[in-house]
Short mmCIF file of C-alpha atoms and ligand atoms in Angstrom, two decimals:
data_model
loop_
_atom_site.label_atom_id
_atom_site.label_comp_id
_atom_site.label_asym_id
_atom_site.label_seq_id
_atom_site.Cartn_x
_atom_site.Cartn_y
_atom_site.Cartn_z
CA UNK A 808 3.56 -17.26 -12.84
CA UNK A 809 7.29 -16.44 -12.66
CA UNK A 810 8.94 -14.40 -15.35
CA UNK A 811 12.27 -15.35 -16.83
CA UNK A 812 15.04 -12.80 -16.82
CA UNK A 813 14.92 -10.70 -19.98
CA UNK A 814 18.64 -11.13 -20.64
CA UNK A 815 18.35 -14.86 -20.20
CA UNK A 816 15.41 -14.96 -22.59
CA UNK A 817 17.47 -13.30 -25.30
CA UNK A 818 20.60 -15.28 -24.40
CA UNK A 819 22.78 -12.22 -23.92
CA UNK A 820 24.89 -10.93 -21.05
CA UNK A 821 23.73 -8.08 -18.85
CA UNK A 822 26.33 -5.86 -20.46
CA UNK A 823 25.21 -6.60 -24.03
CA UNK A 824 25.33 -3.64 -26.43
CA UNK A 825 22.30 -2.40 -28.36
CA UNK A 826 23.62 -4.11 -31.50
CA UNK A 827 24.15 -7.40 -29.70
CA UNK A 828 20.62 -7.22 -28.33
CA UNK A 829 19.19 -6.47 -31.74
CA UNK A 830 20.95 -9.33 -33.49
CA UNK A 831 20.09 -11.81 -30.70
CA UNK A 832 16.46 -10.72 -30.88
CA UNK A 833 16.32 -10.92 -34.71
CA UNK A 834 17.82 -14.38 -34.74
CA UNK A 835 15.35 -15.69 -32.14
CA UNK A 836 12.39 -13.86 -33.66
CA UNK A 837 13.19 -15.48 -37.02
CA UNK A 838 13.30 -18.95 -35.46
CA UNK A 839 10.25 -18.57 -33.26
CA UNK A 840 7.93 -16.56 -35.45
CA UNK A 841 4.41 -18.04 -35.26
CA UNK A 842 4.22 -18.22 -39.08
CA UNK A 843 7.13 -20.65 -39.09
CA UNK A 844 5.81 -22.67 -36.17
CA UNK A 845 2.08 -23.00 -36.79
CA UNK A 846 1.71 -26.17 -34.70
CA UNK A 847 4.03 -25.33 -31.84
CA UNK A 848 2.37 -23.52 -28.95
CA UNK A 849 5.72 -23.41 -27.10
CA UNK A 850 7.23 -21.35 -29.88
CA UNK A 851 4.35 -18.89 -29.67
CA UNK A 852 4.95 -18.51 -25.95
CA UNK A 853 8.67 -18.02 -26.46
CA UNK A 854 8.01 -15.57 -29.23
CA UNK A 855 5.94 -13.47 -26.85
CA UNK A 856 8.67 -13.76 -24.26
CA UNK A 857 11.47 -12.56 -26.51
CA UNK A 858 9.34 -9.67 -27.71
CA UNK A 859 8.62 -8.63 -24.15
CA UNK A 860 12.30 -8.87 -23.28
CA UNK A 861 13.45 -6.95 -26.35
CA UNK A 862 10.89 -4.22 -25.87
CA UNK A 863 12.28 -3.50 -22.41
CA UNK A 864 15.97 -3.95 -23.13
CA UNK A 865 15.98 -2.03 -26.41
CA UNK A 866 14.70 1.10 -24.67
CA UNK A 867 17.61 2.59 -22.69
CA UNK A 868 15.32 4.08 -20.04
CA UNK A 869 13.28 0.92 -19.57
CA UNK A 870 16.44 -1.14 -19.56
CA UNK A 871 17.87 1.01 -16.78
CA UNK A 872 14.67 0.66 -14.79
CA UNK A 873 14.67 -3.07 -15.37
CA UNK A 874 18.30 -3.36 -14.27
CA UNK A 875 17.46 -1.51 -11.08
CA UNK A 876 14.09 -2.98 -10.20
CA UNK A 877 13.75 -6.19 -12.19
CA UNK A 878 10.31 -7.42 -13.11
CA UNK A 879 7.49 -5.36 -11.75
CA UNK A 880 4.03 -6.61 -10.83
CA UNK A 881 2.41 -9.35 -12.84
CA UNK A 882 -0.51 -7.19 -13.88
CA UNK A 883 2.00 -4.89 -15.55
CA UNK A 884 3.46 -7.81 -17.41
CA UNK A 885 2.59 -7.29 -21.05
CA UNK A 886 2.03 -10.96 -21.69
CA UNK A 887 0.55 -12.01 -18.40
CA UNK A 888 -1.92 -14.79 -17.97
CA UNK A 889 -4.87 -12.73 -19.17
CA UNK A 890 -4.84 -14.06 -22.71
CA UNK A 891 -3.48 -10.91 -24.35
CA UNK A 892 -4.39 -11.89 -27.88
CA UNK A 893 -8.00 -12.62 -27.02
CA UNK A 894 -9.29 -9.17 -27.90
CA UNK A 895 -6.92 -8.71 -30.80
CA UNK A 896 -5.04 -6.07 -28.83
CA UNK A 897 -1.94 -6.60 -26.76
CA UNK A 898 -1.75 -4.73 -23.50
CA UNK A 899 1.69 -3.31 -23.06
CA UNK A 900 1.65 -1.61 -19.73
CA UNK A 901 4.56 0.68 -19.38
CA UNK A 902 7.30 -0.28 -16.97
CA UNK A 903 8.80 3.19 -16.85
CA UNK A 904 8.79 5.20 -13.65
CA UNK A 905 8.82 8.72 -14.95
CA UNK A 906 8.86 11.99 -13.16
CA UNK A 907 8.41 12.91 -9.58
CA UNK A 908 5.86 10.26 -8.74
CA UNK A 909 8.19 7.63 -10.12
CA UNK A 910 11.05 8.93 -7.97
CA UNK A 911 8.84 9.00 -4.94
CA UNK A 912 7.54 5.50 -5.45
CA UNK A 913 10.97 4.23 -6.42
CA UNK A 914 12.37 5.54 -3.16
CA UNK A 915 9.73 3.56 -1.32
CA UNK A 916 10.34 0.47 -3.39
CA UNK A 917 6.85 0.71 -4.82
CA UNK A 918 6.10 0.00 -8.45
CA UNK A 919 3.38 1.81 -10.32
CA UNK A 920 0.16 -0.17 -10.20
CA UNK A 921 1.13 -1.91 -6.99
CA UNK A 922 -1.05 -1.66 -3.96
CA UNK A 923 1.21 0.61 -1.99
CA UNK A 924 1.87 -1.88 0.77
CA UNK A 925 4.60 -0.74 3.08
CA UNK A 926 6.88 -2.60 5.44
CA UNK A 927 8.20 -0.94 8.57
CA UNK A 928 10.46 -2.44 11.18
CA UNK A 929 9.81 -1.63 14.81
CA UNK A 930 12.61 -2.14 17.28
CA UNK A 931 11.89 -2.89 20.94
CA UNK A 932 14.05 -3.85 23.89
CA UNK A 933 14.29 -7.35 25.28
CA UNK A 934 12.12 -6.41 28.27
CA UNK A 935 9.53 -4.58 26.12
CA UNK A 936 9.11 -7.70 24.00
CA UNK A 937 8.97 -9.96 27.05
CA UNK A 938 6.42 -8.00 29.05
CA UNK A 939 4.63 -6.25 26.20
CA UNK A 940 4.43 -2.51 25.75
CA UNK A 941 2.75 0.35 23.97
CA UNK A 942 4.97 2.05 21.34
CA UNK A 943 4.58 5.15 19.24
CA UNK A 944 5.74 4.32 15.72
CA UNK A 945 6.60 7.16 13.35
CA UNK A 946 7.21 6.48 9.69
CA UNK A 947 7.05 8.25 6.34
CA UNK A 948 4.32 7.25 3.98
CA UNK A 949 2.77 8.50 0.78
CA UNK A 950 -0.62 10.14 1.20
CA UNK A 951 -3.01 11.93 -1.12
CA UNK A 952 -2.24 15.66 -1.37
CA UNK A 953 -4.88 17.59 0.54
CA UNK A 954 -4.07 20.93 -1.15
CA UNK A 955 -5.34 19.71 -4.52
CA UNK A 956 -7.44 16.75 -3.36
CA UNK A 957 -5.12 14.50 -5.31
CA UNK A 958 -5.69 16.13 -8.69
CA UNK A 959 -2.15 17.51 -8.93
CA UNK A 960 -3.52 20.80 -10.30
CA UNK A 961 -3.20 24.04 -8.37
CA UNK A 962 -6.46 24.89 -6.60
CA UNK A 963 -8.83 26.65 -9.00
CA UNK A 964 -7.18 25.18 -12.13
CA UNK A 965 -7.97 22.06 -14.11
CA UNK A 966 -5.79 19.58 -15.93
CA UNK A 967 -6.05 19.63 -19.71
CA UNK A 968 -6.86 16.59 -21.81
CA UNK A 969 -3.74 14.75 -22.96
CA UNK A 970 -3.31 15.29 -26.69
CA UNK A 971 -1.14 12.19 -27.17
CA UNK A 972 -3.94 9.81 -26.23
CA UNK A 973 -6.96 12.13 -26.58
CA UNK A 974 -7.70 11.50 -22.94
CA UNK A 975 -7.88 7.71 -23.25
CA UNK A 976 -4.76 7.13 -21.17
CA UNK A 977 -3.62 4.44 -23.63
CA UNK A 978 -2.20 4.56 -27.10
CA UNK A 979 -2.25 2.00 -29.92
CA UNK A 980 0.50 1.40 -32.37
CA UNK A 981 1.81 -1.18 -34.79
CA UNK A 982 5.02 -2.77 -33.64
CA UNK A 983 7.60 -4.56 -35.75
CA UNK A 984 6.72 -8.18 -36.26
CA UNK A 985 3.41 -7.99 -34.47
CA UNK A 986 0.59 -8.62 -36.89
CA UNK A 987 -1.93 -6.93 -34.61
CA UNK A 988 -2.18 -3.51 -33.03
CA UNK A 989 -0.46 -3.09 -29.72
CA UNK A 990 -1.67 -0.92 -26.89
CA UNK A 991 0.23 0.56 -24.02
CA UNK A 992 -0.16 3.14 -21.29
CA UNK A 993 0.27 6.64 -22.67
CA UNK A 994 3.74 7.77 -21.66
CA UNK A 995 2.87 11.46 -21.91
CA UNK A 996 0.12 11.43 -19.25
CA UNK A 997 1.15 8.12 -17.65
CA UNK A 998 -2.31 6.74 -18.23
CA UNK A 999 -4.21 9.53 -16.54
CA UNK A 1000 -5.61 10.95 -19.77
CA UNK A 1001 -4.89 14.49 -18.64
CA UNK A 1002 -1.87 16.72 -18.20
CA UNK A 1003 -1.40 19.02 -15.23
CA UNK A 1004 -0.61 22.43 -16.70
CA UNK A 1005 -0.60 24.42 -13.47
CA UNK A 1006 0.86 22.09 -10.84
CA UNK A 1007 -0.18 22.21 -7.20
CA UNK A 1008 2.69 23.61 -5.14
CA UNK A 1009 2.07 21.18 -2.28
CA UNK A 1010 2.80 18.06 -4.32
CA UNK A 1011 4.44 19.53 -7.44
CA UNK A 1012 1.67 18.02 -9.52
CA UNK A 1013 2.02 14.43 -8.31
CA UNK A 1014 -1.30 14.38 -6.44
CA UNK A 1015 0.43 12.52 -3.62
CA UNK A 1016 3.14 13.51 -1.18
CA UNK A 1017 5.07 12.02 1.70
CA UNK A 1018 3.92 12.61 5.21
CA UNK A 1019 5.13 11.56 8.62
CA UNK A 1020 2.62 9.33 10.27
CA UNK A 1021 2.54 8.24 13.90
CA UNK A 1022 0.53 5.34 15.21
CA UNK A 1023 0.27 3.66 18.60
CA UNK A 1024 1.25 0.01 18.51
CA UNK A 1025 0.50 -2.44 21.28
CA UNK A 1026 3.12 -5.15 21.64
CA UNK A 1027 1.67 -8.12 23.52
CA UNK A 1028 3.80 -9.90 26.14
CA UNK A 1029 5.98 -12.70 24.84
CA UNK A 1030 6.49 -11.20 21.39
CA UNK A 1031 9.53 -12.39 19.46
CA UNK A 1032 11.72 -11.01 16.67
CA UNK A 1033 10.08 -11.44 13.29
CA UNK A 1034 6.54 -11.19 14.64
CA UNK A 1035 4.50 -9.16 12.19
CA UNK A 1036 1.17 -7.48 11.98
CA UNK A 1037 -0.69 -5.99 9.08
CA UNK A 1038 -2.48 -2.68 9.51
CA UNK A 1039 -5.01 -2.15 6.78
CA UNK A 1040 -4.87 1.22 5.04
CA UNK A 1041 -1.79 2.44 6.93
CA UNK A 1042 0.56 1.96 3.95
CA UNK A 1043 1.29 4.14 0.93
CA UNK A 1044 -1.33 5.78 -1.18
CA UNK A 1045 0.26 5.19 -4.54
CA UNK A 1046 -2.45 6.98 -6.48
CA UNK A 1047 -4.82 9.65 -5.27
CA UNK A 1048 -7.79 7.76 -6.70
CA UNK A 1049 -6.89 4.47 -5.02
CA UNK A 1050 -7.08 3.56 -1.33
CA UNK A 1051 -3.87 3.33 0.64
CA UNK A 1052 -2.10 -0.02 0.88
CA UNK A 1053 -1.45 -1.90 4.08
CA UNK A 1054 1.34 -1.44 6.54
CA UNK A 1055 3.22 -4.53 7.57
CA UNK A 1056 4.83 -4.03 10.91
CA UNK A 1057 7.76 -6.31 11.62
CA UNK A 1058 9.12 -6.51 15.12
CA UNK A 1059 12.81 -6.69 15.90
CA UNK A 1060 13.92 -7.34 19.44
CA UNK A 1061 17.26 -5.81 20.40
CA UNK A 1062 19.64 -8.38 21.84
CA UNK A 1063 20.15 -8.15 25.60
CA UNK A 1064 23.62 -7.81 27.07
CA UNK A 1065 23.26 -10.85 29.38
CA UNK A 1066 19.95 -12.57 28.67
CA UNK A 1067 19.22 -14.73 25.66
CA UNK A 1068 15.78 -15.98 24.78
CA UNK A 1069 15.00 -19.56 23.89
CA UNK A 1070 11.27 -19.64 23.25
CA UNK A 1071 9.73 -18.48 26.50
CA UNK A 1072 12.75 -19.50 28.55
CA UNK A 1073 15.50 -17.02 29.29
CA UNK A 1074 19.06 -18.18 29.26
CA UNK A 1075 21.73 -16.68 31.50
CA UNK A 1076 25.33 -17.65 32.07
CA UNK A 1077 26.46 -17.15 35.67
CA UNK A 1078 29.85 -17.58 37.25
CA UNK A 1079 30.33 -19.05 40.75
CA UNK A 1080 33.46 -19.80 42.74
CA UNK A 1081 35.01 -23.23 43.08
CA UNK A 1082 34.01 -23.25 46.76
CA UNK A 1083 30.40 -22.22 46.05
CA UNK A 1084 30.05 -24.95 43.46
CA UNK A 1085 31.62 -27.53 45.73
CA UNK A 1086 29.93 -26.68 49.00
CA UNK A 1087 26.66 -25.37 47.61
CA UNK A 1088 25.40 -21.83 48.10
CA UNK A 1089 22.56 -19.43 47.55
CA UNK A 1090 23.59 -16.66 45.18
CA UNK A 1091 21.95 -13.61 43.68
CA UNK A 1092 21.43 -13.62 39.91
CA UNK A 1093 19.83 -11.07 37.60
CA UNK A 1094 16.36 -11.91 36.26
CA UNK A 1095 14.09 -9.81 34.04
CA UNK A 1096 12.16 -8.95 37.22
CA UNK A 1097 15.30 -7.73 38.99
CA UNK A 1098 17.71 -9.57 41.32
CA UNK A 1099 16.62 -13.11 42.10
CA UNK A 1100 17.87 -15.97 44.29
CA UNK A 1101 19.46 -19.11 42.87
CA UNK A 1102 20.37 -22.13 44.95
CA UNK A 1103 23.61 -23.75 43.82
CA UNK A 1104 23.44 -27.37 44.99
CA UNK A 1105 26.47 -28.95 46.59
CA UNK A 1106 28.80 -30.43 43.99
CA UNK A 1107 27.48 -28.42 41.05
CA UNK A 1108 29.54 -29.13 37.95
CA UNK A 1109 30.82 -26.72 35.32
CA UNK A 1110 28.15 -26.29 32.62
CA UNK A 1111 25.25 -27.46 34.82
CA UNK A 1112 21.98 -25.74 33.94
CA UNK A 1113 19.85 -24.70 36.90
CA UNK A 1114 16.28 -23.57 36.62
CA UNK A 1115 14.47 -20.68 38.24
CA UNK A 1116 10.81 -21.45 37.72
CA UNK A 1117 8.53 -18.79 36.32
CA UNK A 1118 11.18 -16.15 35.68
CA UNK A 1119 11.06 -16.49 31.92
CA UNK A 1120 8.94 -14.68 29.33
CA UNK A 1121 5.14 -14.64 29.80
CA UNK A 1122 3.45 -17.19 27.54
CA UNK A 1123 1.48 -15.74 24.64
CA UNK A 1124 -1.59 -17.56 25.98
CA UNK A 1125 -1.57 -15.12 28.90
CA UNK A 1126 -1.21 -18.01 31.33
CA UNK A 1127 2.07 -18.55 33.12
CA UNK A 1128 5.65 -17.82 32.17
CA UNK A 1129 8.70 -19.69 30.95
CA UNK A 1130 11.67 -20.37 33.21
CA UNK A 1131 15.06 -18.78 33.57
CA UNK A 1132 17.79 -21.28 32.89
CA UNK A 1133 21.14 -20.51 34.42
CA UNK A 1134 24.22 -22.16 33.01
CA UNK A 1135 26.81 -22.35 35.78
CA UNK A 1136 30.44 -21.62 35.00
CA UNK A 1137 33.04 -22.20 37.68
CA UNK A 1138 36.08 -20.02 38.02
CA UNK A 1139 39.42 -21.52 38.93
CA UNK A 1140 41.01 -19.39 41.64
CA UNK A 1141 44.05 -17.37 40.62
CA UNK A 1142 46.48 -15.18 42.57
CA UNK A 1143 46.23 -17.27 45.70
CA UNK A 1144 47.93 -16.06 48.87
CA UNK A 1145 50.46 -18.51 50.41
CA UNK A 1146 47.91 -19.36 53.09
CA UNK A 1147 45.25 -20.14 50.45
CA UNK A 1148 47.72 -22.23 48.50
CA UNK A 1149 48.64 -24.24 51.58
CA UNK A 1150 44.98 -24.86 52.39
CA UNK A 1151 44.33 -26.02 48.87
CA UNK A 1152 47.36 -28.28 48.94
CA UNK A 1153 46.12 -29.79 52.19
CA UNK A 1154 42.70 -30.23 50.60
CA UNK A 1155 44.26 -32.01 47.65
CA UNK A 1156 46.20 -34.37 49.93
CA UNK A 1157 43.09 -35.06 52.00
CA UNK A 1158 41.04 -35.95 48.92
CA UNK A 1159 43.83 -37.95 47.31
CA UNK A 1160 43.86 -35.59 44.34
CA UNK A 1161 47.41 -34.40 44.95
CA UNK A 1162 49.22 -36.37 42.31
CA UNK A 1163 52.25 -34.41 41.17
CA UNK A 1164 51.65 -31.48 43.50
CA UNK A 1165 54.89 -30.50 45.26
CA UNK A 1166 57.07 -32.17 42.62
CA UNK A 1167 59.11 -29.87 40.43
CA UNK A 1168 58.23 -26.21 40.16
CA UNK A 1169 54.71 -25.97 41.49
CA UNK A 1170 52.44 -23.07 42.12
CA UNK A 1171 53.25 -23.25 45.85
CA UNK A 1172 57.02 -23.14 45.15
CA UNK A 1173 56.53 -20.12 42.91
CA UNK A 1174 54.66 -18.34 45.63
CA UNK A 1175 57.30 -19.20 48.19
CA UNK A 1176 59.96 -17.80 45.92
CA UNK A 1177 58.23 -14.46 45.95
CA UNK A 1178 58.67 -13.91 49.68
ZN1 ZN B 1500 -1.32 18.71 -4.54
ZN1 ZN B 1501 -2.08 10.56 -22.62
#
């Protein structure tokens, strides 16, 4: 279920002042109040929506968080699909990211209550992706603090019960137009029910900390940019009492200076001389296995694509390889010596392709003028 933008819901601009928000909310709340629309389920839905939007936008801190992060996870959505009115209590999970843990998670792009999944990009060279390789990947992740076993309290001390929620982790209150009590996560203890009075020095009371983690990753031959793999439990541990999320590894292949991949074929552009293209030749071209031989057939045209079988990327099936495709470009000779020019002129006459040569200021004349 997608959530509409809070500003859109209230019909105000993102820069709306507190007063503008309040009057927009009051106007809509008056129109959509369930008492005035007893037979309109749409109005009830919209009423919930404007209340959710106003609750976030009317709180400067929550509004700031919302502006930065947008909607957080659906489970944190106060009016999610779980039938919030069913039990007579509305669940208003707090969107705020307070304190150190919030900063930590925010820096990792993780919202409270999320699973702690982490995405890491791994860069490999063209050859490493083609032939496969073993890589050591180092990345920062959030782990449970071992000093305090995740409690956040200095060893030998205990957290005290939160007085704001009497240890329940949630508080109830009556809100504005709501006819029923509303419940939300206790902002004092952030739902934990206890307050760390003597914080652990290792994690400053958060119960989790960042740690550099190194894993060995095997890249199979024939891997391409965008290939991904999920490693269970190698992501962030958002809360000490929850298992770590997964790590999604996304591969990025560095572009090669001369080779370009097209599936399992490797594309190369190679320049030959006019004479080589005309008379045919065997030339040396780079391949991913080192220098290779390419036969240029007689009369090869500019832009012709020649194939070197089996010099491409190994197929993912483990059987066989793609080809190397060589696009031939032909260079037109420049800076000819007088002797070369004469030979070429004779060649042109012989082949009947000499139209215009020798008339007016030609290349040959220019050369002659130099000596
Ligand atoms: Zn600790
Ligand atoms: Zn509390």
